[in-house]
Amino acid sequence: MTQVTVRLYKQGDKVWRDFKAELLKRYENSAMLDISKSKAFSKMEKQEFNNRIVVSKKAIVEKRAVSGVDNRDMPSVALISSIKAVNKRGEANRKKYAVQVAKAASKSKTLTEVAKRVGKSRSFILAVAEDFQIKLPRHNNGHEEIASR
């Protein structure tokens, strides 16, 4: 897993400072570490501790590793930027069709008719109308639309 550096660990009268260990498990205020590869502990100490110790999160230098936000948990920068780009394209697309939706809404009696005139789906027409406060026809194929829309 993740290798972390521990500033201070006390057990009885012994003190260990600035050693590296593998993070096994995170708890609310502490973390379980694997010390089997750590050079700070002797073979007897490793055996005595069963190759594992529990350390306070305050004693660990790498706060991100123990706070539950590993690099594996974070989405990549490329993914985040692509999501933002898709959102911007969607906004631009809705802006582009706002005028057409407004014109079609004034000439049509139903929401489906507006969608056919613009050439887009009903859900897209509803999204555009909501973004730009366009008044849509209240009837949809003979059935009255919900007044909140």
PDB file of C-alpha atoms in Angstrom:
ATOM      1  CA  MET A   1       0.000   0.000   0.000  1.00  0.00           C
ATOM      2  CA  THR A   2       1.147   3.515   0.807  1.00  0.00           C
ATOM      3  CA  GLN A   3       4.434   4.128   2.552  1.00  0.00           C
ATOM      4  CA  VAL A   4       4.278   6.746   5.318  1.00  0.00           C
ATOM      5  CA  THR A   5       6.799   8.357   7.648  1.00  0.00           C
ATOM      6  CA  VAL A   6       6.148   8.336  11.378  1.00  0.00           C
ATOM      7  CA  ARG A   7       7.655  11.113  13.498  1.00  0.00           C
ATOM      8  CA  LEU A   8       7.331   9.478  16.899  1.00  0.00           C
ATOM      9  CA  TYR A   9       6.154   6.135  18.291  1.00  0.00           C
ATOM     10  CA  LYS A  10       6.341   5.208  21.990  1.00  0.00           C
ATOM     11  CA  GLN A  11       5.867   1.767  23.489  1.00  0.00           C
ATOM     12  CA  GLY A  12       6.691   1.499  27.172  1.00  0.00           C
ATOM     13  CA  ASP A  13      10.044   3.145  27.772  1.00  0.00           C
ATOM     14  CA  LYS A  14      11.213   2.778  24.134  1.00  0.00           C
ATOM     15  CA  VAL A  15      10.860   5.527  21.552  1.00  0.00           C
ATOM     16  CA  TRP A  16      11.222   5.282  17.765  1.00  0.00           C
ATOM     17  CA  ARG A  17      11.593   8.410  15.633  1.00  0.00           C
ATOM     18  CA  ASP A  18      11.369   9.165  11.915  1.00  0.00           C
ATOM     19  CA  PHE A  19      10.843   5.715  10.432  1.00  0.00           C
ATOM     20  CA  LYS A  20       8.977   4.511   7.361  1.00  0.00           C
ATOM     21  CA  ALA A  21       6.227   1.904   7.353  1.00  0.00           C
ATOM     22  CA  GLU A  22       3.458   0.636   5.079  1.00  0.00           C
ATOM     23  CA  LEU A  23      -0.095   1.826   5.728  1.00  0.00           C
ATOM     24  CA  LEU A  24      -2.391  -1.176   6.243  1.00  0.00           C
ATOM     25  CA  LYS A  25      -5.623   0.302   7.562  1.00  0.00           C
ATOM     26  CA  ARG A  26      -7.032   3.700   8.497  1.00  0.00           C
ATOM     27  CA  TYR A  27      -9.110   4.302  11.578  1.00  0.00           C
ATOM     28  CA  GLU A  28     -10.868   7.450  12.781  1.00  0.00           C
ATOM     29  CA  ASN A  29      -7.898   8.871  14.710  1.00  0.00           C
ATOM     30  CA  SER A  30      -5.159   6.315  14.076  1.00  0.00           C
ATOM     31  CA  ALA A  31      -3.689   4.015  11.470  1.00  0.00           C
ATOM     32  CA  MET A  32      -2.376   0.446  11.449  1.00  0.00           C
ATOM     33  CA  LEU A  33       1.097   0.172   9.933  1.00  0.00           C
ATOM     34  CA  ASP A  34       3.157  -2.769   8.686  1.00  0.00           C
ATOM     35  CA  ILE A  35       6.688  -2.551  10.106  1.00  0.00           C
ATOM     36  CA  SER A  36       8.049  -5.777   8.592  1.00  0.00           C
ATOM     37  CA  LYS A  37      10.302  -3.841   6.150  1.00  0.00           C
ATOM     38  CA  SER A  38      11.120  -0.980   8.502  1.00  0.00           C
ATOM     39  CA  LYS A  39      14.780  -0.690   9.526  1.00  0.00           C
ATOM     40  CA  ALA A  40      14.043   1.187  12.759  1.00  0.00           C
ATOM     41  CA  PHE A  41      12.795  -1.942  14.533  1.00  0.00           C
ATOM     42  CA  SER A  42      14.938  -4.938  15.449  1.00  0.00           C
ATOM     43  CA  LYS A  43      13.955  -8.464  14.490  1.00  0.00           C
ATOM     44  CA  MET A  44      12.839  -9.175  18.079  1.00  0.00           C
ATOM     45  CA  GLU A  45      10.736  -5.993  18.229  1.00  0.00           C
ATOM     46  CA  LYS A  46       9.056  -6.824  14.914  1.00  0.00           C
ATOM     47  CA  GLN A  47       8.260 -10.287  16.246  1.00  0.00           C
ATOM     48  CA  GLU A  48       6.980  -8.843  19.521  1.00  0.00           C
ATOM     49  CA  PHE A  49       4.671  -6.399  17.673  1.00  0.00           C
ATOM     50  CA  ASN A  50       3.659  -9.087  15.149  1.00  0.00           C
ATOM     51  CA  ASN A  51       4.932  -6.806  12.325  1.00  0.00           C
ATOM     52  CA  ARG A  52       2.104  -4.340  13.009  1.00  0.00           C
ATOM     53  CA  ILE A  53       1.681  -1.224  15.101  1.00  0.00           C
ATOM     54  CA  VAL A  54      -1.155   1.257  15.572  1.00  0.00           C
ATOM     55  CA  VAL A  55      -0.043   4.884  15.464  1.00  0.00           C
ATOM     56  CA  SER A  56      -1.919   8.142  16.028  1.00  0.00           C
ATOM     57  CA  LYS A  57      -2.641  10.049  12.819  1.00  0.00           C
ATOM     58  CA  LYS A  58      -0.967  13.097  14.385  1.00  0.00           C
ATOM     59  CA  ALA A  59       2.341  11.232  14.442  1.00  0.00           C
ATOM     60  CA  ILE A  60       2.278  10.531  10.694  1.00  0.00           C
ATOM     61  CA  VAL A  61       3.965  13.030   8.373  1.00  0.00           C
ATOM     62  CA  GLU A  62       1.956  12.305   5.189  1.00  0.00           C
ATOM     63  CA  LYS A  63      -1.467  13.621   6.201  1.00  0.00           C
ATOM     64  CA  ARG A  64      -3.098  12.902   2.835  1.00  0.00           C
ATOM     65  CA  ALA A  65      -2.333   9.192   3.083  1.00  0.00           C
ATOM     66  CA  VAL A  66      -4.061   8.763   6.425  1.00  0.00           C
ATOM     67  CA  SER A  67      -6.928  11.214   5.971  1.00  0.00           C
ATOM     68  CA  GLY A  68      -8.628   8.888   3.517  1.00  0.00           C
ATOM     69  CA  VAL A  69      -7.632  10.855   0.434  1.00  0.00           C
ATOM     70  CA  ASP A  70      -5.087   8.692  -1.348  1.00  0.00           C
ATOM     71  CA  ASN A  71      -4.072   9.387  -4.922  1.00  0.00           C
ATOM     72  CA  ARG A  72      -6.090   6.324  -5.906  1.00  0.00           C
ATOM     73  CA  ASP A  73      -9.227   7.871  -4.392  1.00  0.00           C
ATOM     74  CA  MET A  74      -8.812  11.134  -6.306  1.00  0.00           C
ATOM     75  CA  PRO A  75      -9.989  11.361  -9.925  1.00  0.00           C
ATOM     76  CA  SER A  76      -7.215  12.226 -12.322  1.00  0.00           C
ATOM     77  CA  VAL A  77      -6.658  15.789 -13.499  1.00  0.00           C
ATOM     78  CA  ALA A  78      -7.442  14.726 -17.068  1.00  0.00           C
ATOM     79  CA  LEU A  79     -10.796  13.283 -15.997  1.00  0.00           C
ATOM     80  CA  ILE A  80     -11.740  16.425 -14.083  1.00  0.00           C
ATOM     81  CA  SER A  81     -10.835  18.694 -17.004  1.00  0.00           C
ATOM     82  CA  SER A  82     -12.769  16.517 -19.471  1.00  0.00           C
ATOM     83  CA  ILE A  83     -15.871  16.673 -17.240  1.00  0.00           C
ATOM     84  CA  LYS A  84     -15.589  20.472 -17.111  1.00  0.00           C
ATOM     85  CA  ALA A  85     -15.205  20.585 -20.903  1.00  0.00           C
ATOM     86  CA  VAL A  86     -18.358  18.486 -21.386  1.00  0.00           C
ATOM     87  CA  ASN A  87     -20.295  20.783 -19.034  1.00  0.00           C
ATOM     88  CA  LYS A  88     -19.112  23.861 -20.959  1.00  0.00           C
ATOM     89  CA  ARG A  89     -20.061  22.250 -24.283  1.00  0.00           C
ATOM     90  CA  GLY A  90     -23.533  21.505 -22.890  1.00  0.00           C
ATOM     91  CA  GLU A  91     -23.959  25.139 -21.798  1.00  0.00           C
ATOM     92  CA  ALA A  92     -22.790  26.411 -25.172  1.00  0.00           C
ATOM     93  CA  ASN A  93     -25.123  23.996 -26.934  1.00  0.00           C
ATOM     94  CA  ARG A  94     -28.111  25.175 -24.873  1.00  0.00           C
ATOM     95  CA  LYS A  95     -27.228  28.822 -25.577  1.00  0.00           C
ATOM     96  CA  LYS A  96     -27.066  28.069 -29.283  1.00  0.00           C
ATOM     97  CA  TYR A  97     -30.585  26.601 -29.325  1.00  0.00           C
ATOM     98  CA  ALA A  98     -32.244  29.117 -26.951  1.00  0.00           C
ATOM     99  CA  VAL A  99     -33.422  31.447 -29.734  1.00  0.00           C
ATOM    100  CA  GLN A 100     -34.771  28.556 -31.819  1.00  0.00           C
ATOM    101  CA  VAL A 101     -36.640  27.126 -28.813  1.00  0.00           C
ATOM    102  CA  ALA A 102     -38.180  30.532 -28.040  1.00  0.00           C
ATOM    103  CA  LYS A 103     -39.385  30.969 -31.648  1.00  0.00           C
ATOM    104  CA  ALA A 104     -40.726  27.406 -31.855  1.00  0.00           C
ATOM    105  CA  ALA A 105     -42.472  27.742 -28.470  1.00  0.00           C
ATOM    106  CA  SER A 106     -44.360  30.834 -29.628  1.00  0.00           C
ATOM    107  CA  LYS A 107     -45.584  29.054 -32.801  1.00  0.00           C
ATOM    108  CA  SER A 108     -46.403  25.632 -31.271  1.00  0.00           C
ATOM    109  CA  LYS A 109     -49.228  24.286 -29.136  1.00  0.00           C
ATOM    110  CA  THR A 110     -47.419  21.291 -27.596  1.00  0.00           C
ATOM    111  CA  LEU A 111     -44.009  20.526 -26.175  1.00  0.00           C
ATOM    112  CA  THR A 112     -43.551  17.665 -28.625  1.00  0.00           C
ATOM    113  CA  GLU A 113     -44.210  20.046 -31.507  1.00  0.00           C
ATOM    114  CA  VAL A 114     -41.537  22.415 -30.179  1.00  0.00           C
ATOM    115  CA  ALA A 115     -39.077  19.508 -29.986  1.00  0.00           C
ATOM    116  CA  LYS A 116     -39.874  18.489 -33.586  1.00  0.00           C
ATOM    117  CA  ARG A 117     -39.433  22.048 -34.895  1.00  0.00           C
ATOM    118  CA  VAL A 118     -36.059  22.447 -33.178  1.00  0.00           C
ATOM    119  CA  GLY A 119     -34.960  18.880 -33.894  1.00  0.00           C
ATOM    120  CA  LYS A 120     -33.999  18.071 -30.313  1.00  0.00           C
ATOM    121  CA  SER A 121     -35.404  15.892 -27.531  1.00  0.00           C
ATOM    122  CA  ARG A 122     -38.120  17.033 -25.139  1.00  0.00           C
ATOM    123  CA  SER A 123     -35.722  16.808 -22.172  1.00  0.00           C
ATOM    124  CA  PHE A 124     -33.242  19.074 -23.992  1.00  0.00           C
ATOM    125  CA  ILE A 125     -36.025  21.567 -24.764  1.00  0.00           C
ATOM    126  CA  LEU A 126     -37.052  21.544 -21.088  1.00  0.00           C
ATOM    127  CA  ALA A 127     -33.438  22.137 -20.000  1.00  0.00           C
ATOM    128  CA  VAL A 128     -33.050  25.077 -22.400  1.00  0.00           C
ATOM    129  CA  ALA A 129     -36.373  26.558 -21.314  1.00  0.00           C
ATOM    130  CA  GLU A 130     -35.390  26.257 -17.639  1.00  0.00           C
ATOM    131  CA  ASP A 131     -31.955  27.846 -18.192  1.00  0.00           C
ATOM    132  CA  PHE A 132     -33.292  30.809 -20.169  1.00  0.00           C
ATOM    133  CA  GLN A 133     -36.782  31.164 -18.610  1.00  0.00           C
ATOM    134  CA  ILE A 134     -38.556  30.448 -21.900  1.00  0.00           C
ATOM    135  CA  LYS A 135     -42.304  29.934 -21.584  1.00  0.00           C
ATOM    136  CA  LEU A 136     -43.272  26.610 -23.162  1.00  0.00           C
ATOM    137  CA  PRO A 137     -46.733  25.482 -24.281  1.00  0.00           C
ATOM    138  CA  ARG A 138     -48.710  23.997 -21.388  1.00  0.00           C
ATOM    139  CA  HIS A 139     -50.255  21.213 -23.467  1.00  0.00           C
ATOM    140  CA  ASN A 140     -48.387  18.112 -24.524  1.00  0.00           C
ATOM    141  CA  ASN A 141     -50.228  15.984 -27.073  1.00  0.00           C
ATOM    142  CA  GLY A 142     -53.581  16.806 -25.510  1.00  0.00           C
ATOM    143  CA  HIS A 143     -52.397  16.244 -21.931  1.00  0.00           C
ATOM    144  CA  GLU A 144     -51.793  19.255 -19.750  1.00  0.00           C
ATOM    145  CA  GLU A 145     -48.220  19.722 -18.553  1.00  0.00           C
ATOM    146  CA  ILE A 146     -47.408  20.107 -14.869  1.00  0.00           C
ATOM    147  CA  ALA A 147     -47.731  23.814 -14.010  1.00  0.00           C
ATOM    148  CA  SER A 148     -44.297  23.925 -12.344  1.00  0.00           C
ATOM    149  CA  ARG A 149     -42.579  23.360 -15.657  1.00  0.00           C
TER     150      ARG A 149
END
